[in-house]
Short mmCIF file of C-alpha atoms in Angstrom, two decimals:
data_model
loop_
_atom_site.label_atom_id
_atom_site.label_comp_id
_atom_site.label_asym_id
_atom_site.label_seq_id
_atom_site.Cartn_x
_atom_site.Cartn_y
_atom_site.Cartn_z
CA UNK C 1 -37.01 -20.75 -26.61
CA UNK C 2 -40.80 -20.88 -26.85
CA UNK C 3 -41.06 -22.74 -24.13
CA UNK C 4 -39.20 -20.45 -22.14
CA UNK C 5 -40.86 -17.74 -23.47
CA UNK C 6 -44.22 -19.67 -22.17
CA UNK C 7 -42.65 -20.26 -18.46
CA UNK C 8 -41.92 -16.84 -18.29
CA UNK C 9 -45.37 -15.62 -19.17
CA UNK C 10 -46.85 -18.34 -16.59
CA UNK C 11 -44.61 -16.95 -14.17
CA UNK C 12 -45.53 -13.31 -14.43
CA UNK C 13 -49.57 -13.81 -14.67
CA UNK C 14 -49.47 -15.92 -11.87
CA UNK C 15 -47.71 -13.57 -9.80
CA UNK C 16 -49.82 -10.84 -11.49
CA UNK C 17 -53.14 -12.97 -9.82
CA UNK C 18 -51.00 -13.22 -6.20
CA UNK C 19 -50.49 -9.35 -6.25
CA UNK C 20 -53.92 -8.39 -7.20
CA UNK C 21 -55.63 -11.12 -4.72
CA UNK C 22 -53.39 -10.01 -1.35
CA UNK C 23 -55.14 -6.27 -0.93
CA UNK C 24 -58.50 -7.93 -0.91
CA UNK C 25 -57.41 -10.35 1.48
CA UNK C 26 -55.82 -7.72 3.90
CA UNK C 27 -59.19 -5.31 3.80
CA UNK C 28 -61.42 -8.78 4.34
CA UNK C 29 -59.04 -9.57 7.51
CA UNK C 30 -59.17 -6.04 8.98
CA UNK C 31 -62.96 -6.71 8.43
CA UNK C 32 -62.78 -10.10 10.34
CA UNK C 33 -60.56 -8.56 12.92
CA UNK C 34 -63.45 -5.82 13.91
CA UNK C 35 -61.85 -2.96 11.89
CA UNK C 36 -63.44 -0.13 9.85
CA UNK C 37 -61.23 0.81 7.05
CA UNK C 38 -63.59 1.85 4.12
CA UNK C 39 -66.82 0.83 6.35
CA UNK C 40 -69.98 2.53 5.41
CA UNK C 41 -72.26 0.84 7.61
CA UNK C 42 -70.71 -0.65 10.51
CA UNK C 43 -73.85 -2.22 11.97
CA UNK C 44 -74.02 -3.78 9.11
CA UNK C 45 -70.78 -5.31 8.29
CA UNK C 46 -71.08 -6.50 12.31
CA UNK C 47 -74.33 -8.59 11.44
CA UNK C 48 -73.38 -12.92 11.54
CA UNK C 49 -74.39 -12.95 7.80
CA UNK C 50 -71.43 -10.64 6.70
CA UNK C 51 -69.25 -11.73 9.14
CA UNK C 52 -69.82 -15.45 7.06
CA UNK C 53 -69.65 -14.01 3.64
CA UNK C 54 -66.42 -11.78 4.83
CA UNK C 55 -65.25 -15.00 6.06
CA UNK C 56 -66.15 -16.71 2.93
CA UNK C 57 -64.83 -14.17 0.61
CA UNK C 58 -61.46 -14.23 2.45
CA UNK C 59 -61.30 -18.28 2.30
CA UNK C 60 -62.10 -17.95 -1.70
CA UNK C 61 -59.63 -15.19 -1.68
CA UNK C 62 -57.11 -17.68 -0.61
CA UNK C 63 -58.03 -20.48 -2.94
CA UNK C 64 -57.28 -18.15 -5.67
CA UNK C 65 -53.60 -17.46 -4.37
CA UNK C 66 -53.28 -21.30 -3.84
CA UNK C 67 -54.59 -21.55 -7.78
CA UNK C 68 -52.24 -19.32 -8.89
CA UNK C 69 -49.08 -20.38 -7.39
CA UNK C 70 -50.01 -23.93 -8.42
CA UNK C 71 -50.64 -22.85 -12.18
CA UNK C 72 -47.37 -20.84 -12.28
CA UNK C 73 -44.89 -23.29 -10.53
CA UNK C 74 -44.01 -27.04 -11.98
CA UNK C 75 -45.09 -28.70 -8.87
CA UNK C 76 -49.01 -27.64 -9.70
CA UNK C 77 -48.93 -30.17 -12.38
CA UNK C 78 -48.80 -32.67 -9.79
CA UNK C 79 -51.87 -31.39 -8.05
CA UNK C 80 -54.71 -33.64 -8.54
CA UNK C 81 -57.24 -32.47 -11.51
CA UNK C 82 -60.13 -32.48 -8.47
CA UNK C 83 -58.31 -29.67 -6.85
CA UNK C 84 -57.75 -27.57 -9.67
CA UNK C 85 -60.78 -27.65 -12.23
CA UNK C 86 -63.85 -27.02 -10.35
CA UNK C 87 -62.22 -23.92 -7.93
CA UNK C 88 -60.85 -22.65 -11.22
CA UNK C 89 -63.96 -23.16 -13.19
CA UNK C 90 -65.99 -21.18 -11.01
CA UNK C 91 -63.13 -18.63 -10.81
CA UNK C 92 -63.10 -18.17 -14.43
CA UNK C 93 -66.58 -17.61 -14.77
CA UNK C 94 -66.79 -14.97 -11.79
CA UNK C 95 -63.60 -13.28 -13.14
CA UNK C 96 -64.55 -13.24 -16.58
CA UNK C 97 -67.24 -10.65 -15.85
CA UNK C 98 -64.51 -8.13 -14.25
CA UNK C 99 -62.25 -8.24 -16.53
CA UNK C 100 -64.73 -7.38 -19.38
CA UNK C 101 -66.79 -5.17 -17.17
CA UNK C 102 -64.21 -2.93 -15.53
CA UNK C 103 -62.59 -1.66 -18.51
CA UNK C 104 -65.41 -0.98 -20.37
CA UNK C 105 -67.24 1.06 -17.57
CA UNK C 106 -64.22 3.11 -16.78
CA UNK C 107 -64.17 3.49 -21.19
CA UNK C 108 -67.88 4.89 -20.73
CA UNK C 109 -67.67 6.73 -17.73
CA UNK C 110 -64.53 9.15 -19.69
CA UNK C 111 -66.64 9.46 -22.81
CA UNK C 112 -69.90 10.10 -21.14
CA UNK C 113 -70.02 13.55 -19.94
CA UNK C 114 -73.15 12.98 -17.20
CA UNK C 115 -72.72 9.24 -16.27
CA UNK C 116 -74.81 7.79 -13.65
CA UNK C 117 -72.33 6.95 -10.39
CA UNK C 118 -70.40 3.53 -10.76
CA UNK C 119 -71.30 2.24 -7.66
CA UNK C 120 -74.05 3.46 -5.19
CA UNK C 121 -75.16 2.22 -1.90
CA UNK C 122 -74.17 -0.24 0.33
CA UNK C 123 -72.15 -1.39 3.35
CA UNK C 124 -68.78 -0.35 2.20
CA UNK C 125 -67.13 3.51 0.51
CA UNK C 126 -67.56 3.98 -3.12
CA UNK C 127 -63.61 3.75 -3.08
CA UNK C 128 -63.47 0.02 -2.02
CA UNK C 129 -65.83 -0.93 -4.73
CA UNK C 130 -63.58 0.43 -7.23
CA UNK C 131 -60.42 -1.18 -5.21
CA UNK C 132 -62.06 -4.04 -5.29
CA UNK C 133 -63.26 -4.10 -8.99
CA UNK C 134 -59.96 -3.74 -9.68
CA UNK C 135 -58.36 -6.02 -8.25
CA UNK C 136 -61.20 -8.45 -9.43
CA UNK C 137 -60.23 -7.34 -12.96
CA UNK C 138 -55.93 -7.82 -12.13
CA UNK C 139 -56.70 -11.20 -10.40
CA UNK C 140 -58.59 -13.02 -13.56
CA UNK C 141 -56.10 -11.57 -16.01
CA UNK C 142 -53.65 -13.27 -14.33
CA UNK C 143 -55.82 -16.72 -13.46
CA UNK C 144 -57.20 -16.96 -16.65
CA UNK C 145 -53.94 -16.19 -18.27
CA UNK C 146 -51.77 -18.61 -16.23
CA UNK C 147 -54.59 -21.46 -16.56
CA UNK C 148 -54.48 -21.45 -20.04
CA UNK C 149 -51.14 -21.97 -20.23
CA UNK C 150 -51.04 -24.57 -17.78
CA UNK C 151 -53.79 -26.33 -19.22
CA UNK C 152 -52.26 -26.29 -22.79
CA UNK C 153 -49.01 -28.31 -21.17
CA UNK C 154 -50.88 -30.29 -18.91
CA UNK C 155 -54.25 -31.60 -20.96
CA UNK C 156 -53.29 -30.61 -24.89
CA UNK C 157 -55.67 -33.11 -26.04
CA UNK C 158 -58.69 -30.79 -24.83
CA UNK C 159 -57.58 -27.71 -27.68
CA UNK C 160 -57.39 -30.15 -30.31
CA UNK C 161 -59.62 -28.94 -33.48
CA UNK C 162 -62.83 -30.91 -33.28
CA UNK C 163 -62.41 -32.65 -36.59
CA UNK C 164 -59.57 -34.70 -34.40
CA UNK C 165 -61.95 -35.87 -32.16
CA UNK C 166 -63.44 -39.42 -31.83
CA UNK C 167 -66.99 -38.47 -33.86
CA UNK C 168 -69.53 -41.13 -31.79
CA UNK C 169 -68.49 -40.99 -28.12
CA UNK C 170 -70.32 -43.36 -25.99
CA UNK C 171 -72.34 -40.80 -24.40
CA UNK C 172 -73.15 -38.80 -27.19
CA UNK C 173 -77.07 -39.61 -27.30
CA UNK C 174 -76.99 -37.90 -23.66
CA UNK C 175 -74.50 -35.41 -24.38
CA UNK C 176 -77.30 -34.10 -27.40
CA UNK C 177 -80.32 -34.46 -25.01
CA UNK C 178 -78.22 -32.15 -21.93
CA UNK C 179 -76.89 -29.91 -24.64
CA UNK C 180 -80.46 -29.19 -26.63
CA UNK C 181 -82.38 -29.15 -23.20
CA UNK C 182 -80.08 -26.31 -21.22
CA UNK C 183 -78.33 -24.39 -24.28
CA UNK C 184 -82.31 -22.70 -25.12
CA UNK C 185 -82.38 -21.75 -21.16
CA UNK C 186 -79.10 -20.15 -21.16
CA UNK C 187 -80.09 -18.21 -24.07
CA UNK C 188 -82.87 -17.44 -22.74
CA UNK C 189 -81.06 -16.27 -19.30
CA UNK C 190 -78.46 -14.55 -21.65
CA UNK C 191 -81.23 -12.53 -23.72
CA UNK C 192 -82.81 -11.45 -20.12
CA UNK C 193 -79.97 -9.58 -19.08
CA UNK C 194 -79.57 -7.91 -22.22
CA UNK C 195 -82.75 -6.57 -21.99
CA UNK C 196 -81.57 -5.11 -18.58
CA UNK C 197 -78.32 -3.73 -19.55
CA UNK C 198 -79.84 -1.73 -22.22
CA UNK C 199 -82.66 -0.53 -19.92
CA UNK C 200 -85.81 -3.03 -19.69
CA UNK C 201 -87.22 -3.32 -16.34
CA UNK C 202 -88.65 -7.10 -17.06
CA UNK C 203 -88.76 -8.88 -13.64
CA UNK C 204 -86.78 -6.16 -11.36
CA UNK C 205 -88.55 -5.15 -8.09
CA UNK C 206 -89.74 -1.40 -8.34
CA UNK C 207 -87.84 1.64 -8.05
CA UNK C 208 -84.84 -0.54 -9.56
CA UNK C 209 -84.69 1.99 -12.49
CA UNK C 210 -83.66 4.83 -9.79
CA UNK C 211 -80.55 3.11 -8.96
CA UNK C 212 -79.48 2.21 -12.11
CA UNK C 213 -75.36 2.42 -12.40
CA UNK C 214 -72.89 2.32 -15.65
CA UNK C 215 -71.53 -0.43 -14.34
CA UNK C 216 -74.43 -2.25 -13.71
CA UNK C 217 -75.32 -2.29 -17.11
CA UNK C 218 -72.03 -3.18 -17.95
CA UNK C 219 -72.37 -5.94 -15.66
CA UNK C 220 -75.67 -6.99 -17.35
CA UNK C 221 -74.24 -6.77 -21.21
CA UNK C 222 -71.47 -8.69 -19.73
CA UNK C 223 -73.68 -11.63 -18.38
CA UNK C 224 -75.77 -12.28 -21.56
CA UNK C 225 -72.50 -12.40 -23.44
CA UNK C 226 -71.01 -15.37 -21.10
CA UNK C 227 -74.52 -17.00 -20.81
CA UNK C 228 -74.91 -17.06 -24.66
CA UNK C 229 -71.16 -17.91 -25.19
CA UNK C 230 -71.77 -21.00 -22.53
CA UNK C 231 -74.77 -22.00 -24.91
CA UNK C 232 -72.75 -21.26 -28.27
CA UNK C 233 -70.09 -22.95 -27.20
CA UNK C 234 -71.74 -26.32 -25.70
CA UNK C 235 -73.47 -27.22 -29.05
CA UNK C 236 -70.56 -26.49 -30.92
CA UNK C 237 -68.55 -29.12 -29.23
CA UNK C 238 -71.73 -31.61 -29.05
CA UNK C 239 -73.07 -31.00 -32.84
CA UNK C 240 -69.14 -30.71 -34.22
CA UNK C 241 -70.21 -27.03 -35.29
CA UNK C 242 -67.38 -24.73 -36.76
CA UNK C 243 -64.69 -27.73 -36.94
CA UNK C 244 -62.37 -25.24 -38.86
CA UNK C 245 -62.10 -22.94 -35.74
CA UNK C 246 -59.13 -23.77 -33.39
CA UNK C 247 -60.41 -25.88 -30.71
CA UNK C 248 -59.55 -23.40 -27.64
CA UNK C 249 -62.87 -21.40 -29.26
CA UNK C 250 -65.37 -23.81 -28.10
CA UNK C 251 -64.04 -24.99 -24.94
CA UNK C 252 -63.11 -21.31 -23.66
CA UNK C 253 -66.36 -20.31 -24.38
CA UNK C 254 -68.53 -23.03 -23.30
CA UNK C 255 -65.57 -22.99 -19.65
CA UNK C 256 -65.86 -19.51 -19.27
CA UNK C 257 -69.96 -19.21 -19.67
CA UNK C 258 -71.35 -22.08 -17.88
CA UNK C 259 -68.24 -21.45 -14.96
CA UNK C 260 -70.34 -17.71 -15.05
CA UNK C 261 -73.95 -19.11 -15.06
CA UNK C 262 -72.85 -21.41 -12.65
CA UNK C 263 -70.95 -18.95 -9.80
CA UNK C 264 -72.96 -15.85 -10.03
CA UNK C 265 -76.30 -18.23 -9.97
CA UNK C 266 -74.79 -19.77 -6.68
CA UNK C 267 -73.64 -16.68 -5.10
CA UNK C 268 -77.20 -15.60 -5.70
CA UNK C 269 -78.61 -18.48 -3.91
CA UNK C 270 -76.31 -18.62 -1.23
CA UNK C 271 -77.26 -14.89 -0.10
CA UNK C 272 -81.34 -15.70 -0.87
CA UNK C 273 -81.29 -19.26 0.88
CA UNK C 274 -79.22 -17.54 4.17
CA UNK C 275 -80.97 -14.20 4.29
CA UNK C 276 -77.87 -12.70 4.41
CA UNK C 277 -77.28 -8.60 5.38
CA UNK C 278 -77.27 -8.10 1.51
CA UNK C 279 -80.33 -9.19 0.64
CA UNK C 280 -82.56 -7.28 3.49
CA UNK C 281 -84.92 -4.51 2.52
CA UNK C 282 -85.18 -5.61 -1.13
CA UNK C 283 -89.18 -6.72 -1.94
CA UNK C 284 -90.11 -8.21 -5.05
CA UNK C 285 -86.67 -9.42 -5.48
CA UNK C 286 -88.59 -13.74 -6.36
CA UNK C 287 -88.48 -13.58 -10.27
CA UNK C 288 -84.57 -12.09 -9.69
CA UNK C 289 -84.29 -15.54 -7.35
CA UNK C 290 -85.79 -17.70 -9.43
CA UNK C 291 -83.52 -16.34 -12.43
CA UNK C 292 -80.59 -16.97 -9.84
CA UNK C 293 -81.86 -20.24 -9.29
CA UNK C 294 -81.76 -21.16 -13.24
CA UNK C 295 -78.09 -19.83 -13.70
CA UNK C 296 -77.17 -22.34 -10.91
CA UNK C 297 -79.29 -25.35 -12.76
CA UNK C 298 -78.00 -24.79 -15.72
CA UNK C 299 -74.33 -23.90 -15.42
CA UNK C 300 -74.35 -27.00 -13.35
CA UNK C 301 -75.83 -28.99 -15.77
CA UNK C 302 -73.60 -27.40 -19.00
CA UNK C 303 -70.77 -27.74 -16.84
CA UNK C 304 -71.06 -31.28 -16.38
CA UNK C 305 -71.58 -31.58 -19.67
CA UNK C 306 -68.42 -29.68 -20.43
CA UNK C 307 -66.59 -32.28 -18.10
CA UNK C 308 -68.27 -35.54 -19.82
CA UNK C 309 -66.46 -34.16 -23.18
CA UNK C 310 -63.71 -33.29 -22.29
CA UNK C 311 -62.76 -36.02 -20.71
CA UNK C 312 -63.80 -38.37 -23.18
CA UNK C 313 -61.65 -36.11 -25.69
CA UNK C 314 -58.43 -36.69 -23.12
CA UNK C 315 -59.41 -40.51 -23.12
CA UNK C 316 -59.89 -40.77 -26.81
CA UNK C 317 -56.42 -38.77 -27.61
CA UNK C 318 -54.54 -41.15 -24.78
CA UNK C 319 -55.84 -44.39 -27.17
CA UNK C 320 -54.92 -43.08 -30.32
CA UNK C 321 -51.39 -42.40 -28.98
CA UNK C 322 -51.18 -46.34 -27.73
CA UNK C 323 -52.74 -47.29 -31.01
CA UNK C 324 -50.41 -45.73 -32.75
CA UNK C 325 -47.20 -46.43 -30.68
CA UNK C 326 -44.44 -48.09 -31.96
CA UNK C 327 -43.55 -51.19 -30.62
#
């Protein structure tokens, strides 16, 4: 019955994710096509660097369907690891920040009485931004939601407790060095945009204070929090820290936080290193690039970390299980 129960859940957030992603994909392909539905600044959204990232956003957009069908029906456990994991760690870390961030601006926005506009500028309505946000926010409920309980059928020996872990892997020595050398960084990162959700203008170009949004600073508070869980959660799984909490804890956190460092560092670099539409008319933007830069470094760096454990953790549980097989 539990099982069932499970299947049944898997079913409905994967077809939760499907729903959310296909409105996105629509408005992206009316964009593609040459239309102006929800268009603020046509010349804009006609320039070859949004055409690309409309282009890109649609093709992601997609992946995420493909991820969510795969994750809700049995024939996804036969898709290779390769063509799940690192689509759906990035994923995770990009949806993560909606689906804290959206609810807790639209939370502040009711209870504050003069709150600063969610959204302002740019080359689309203030109502796709919220559509989108939205759907952002529906879409990694039902990812996340579907991936964890795909993941807890498919690889069960990564959410064991860490006290039933081999203790002296053989890449532990580099596994301390990585985790020691990036963990101070992406606290570091995470204690930045703290200071800018809660109003420090450290490193932003000038005039950034004017345009300061509720969900910006949502979006800030939200950031530290994944960077500081990606940290947090590294060197508990390197340094056997907190055996006594389940072992989901460490690996969602340290999944979820380097998969955020990680996208939104690369999405940052992406737009910098093409000079795309989005990036034009902002000055004094280099110490926000070279922060962008440093996400990507070091959510690459804790992610393959993340990977070197926990795949020593499935190898270790698959010899115990032969050790201890009956013959």
């Amino acid at each position: 019955m539990r099982r069932s129960r499970q299947r049944t859940l898997r079913w409905l957030a994967g077809y939760v994710a499907v729903v959310s992603a296909l409105p996105y994909l629509a408005l992206k392909l009316v964009w593609l096509g040459g239309g102006t539905l929800g268009v603020a600044d046509p010349a804009m959204m006609r320039e070859t660097s949004m055409v690309v990232l409309n282009a890109i956003t649609a093709g992601m957009d997609v992946v995420a369907i493909f991820l969510a069908l795969a994750l809700t029906h049995d024939w996804g456990s036969r898709v290779p690891p390769w063509l799940v994991l690192p689509p759906m760690w990035v994923a995770s870390g990009l949806l993560a920040t909606f689906v804290v961030a959206v609810p807790v601006t639209a939370i502040l926005s009711a209870l504050t009485s003069e709150s600063p506009p969610v959204v302002t500028g740019g080359p689309v309505e203030r109502w796709v931004y919220v559509l989108v946000y939205l759907e952002f926010a529906g879409l990694g409920v039902g990812l996340l939601t579907a991936f964890l309980l795909h993941a807890r059928a498919r690889w069960a020996a990564v959410f064991q407790p860490a006290a039933h872990i081999v203790r002296q892997a053989a890449t532990h020595p580099l596994q301390v060095v990585l985790a020691n050398a990036g963990a101070p960084i992406a606290i570091a990162l995470g204690v930045l945009s703290l200071a800018w959700a809660v109003g420090a203008t450290v490193g932003l170009p000038q005039g950034a204070a004017g345009h300061r949004t509720v969900f910006g600073a949502v979006f800030n508070g939200t950031d530290a929090v994944l960077a500081i869980a990606a940290a947090a959660g590294v060197l508990m799984m390197v340094h056997r820290m907190r055996e006594t909490l389940p072992g989901w804890v460490s690996v969602a956190m340290a999944w979820t936080g380097t998969g955020s460092l990680f996208g939104w560092g690369l999405w940052r670099t992406i737009n910098v290193l093409g000079e795309t539409a989005l990036m034009g008319g902002l000055e004094g933007t280099g110490f926000l690039n070279l922060v962008g830069l440093l996400r990507l470094v070091v959510g690459l760096v804790l992610g393959m970390l993340l990977l070197i454990i926990l795949t020593e953790r499935c190898a270790a549980s698959r010899t115990s299980v032969a050790v201890n097989k009956p013959v």
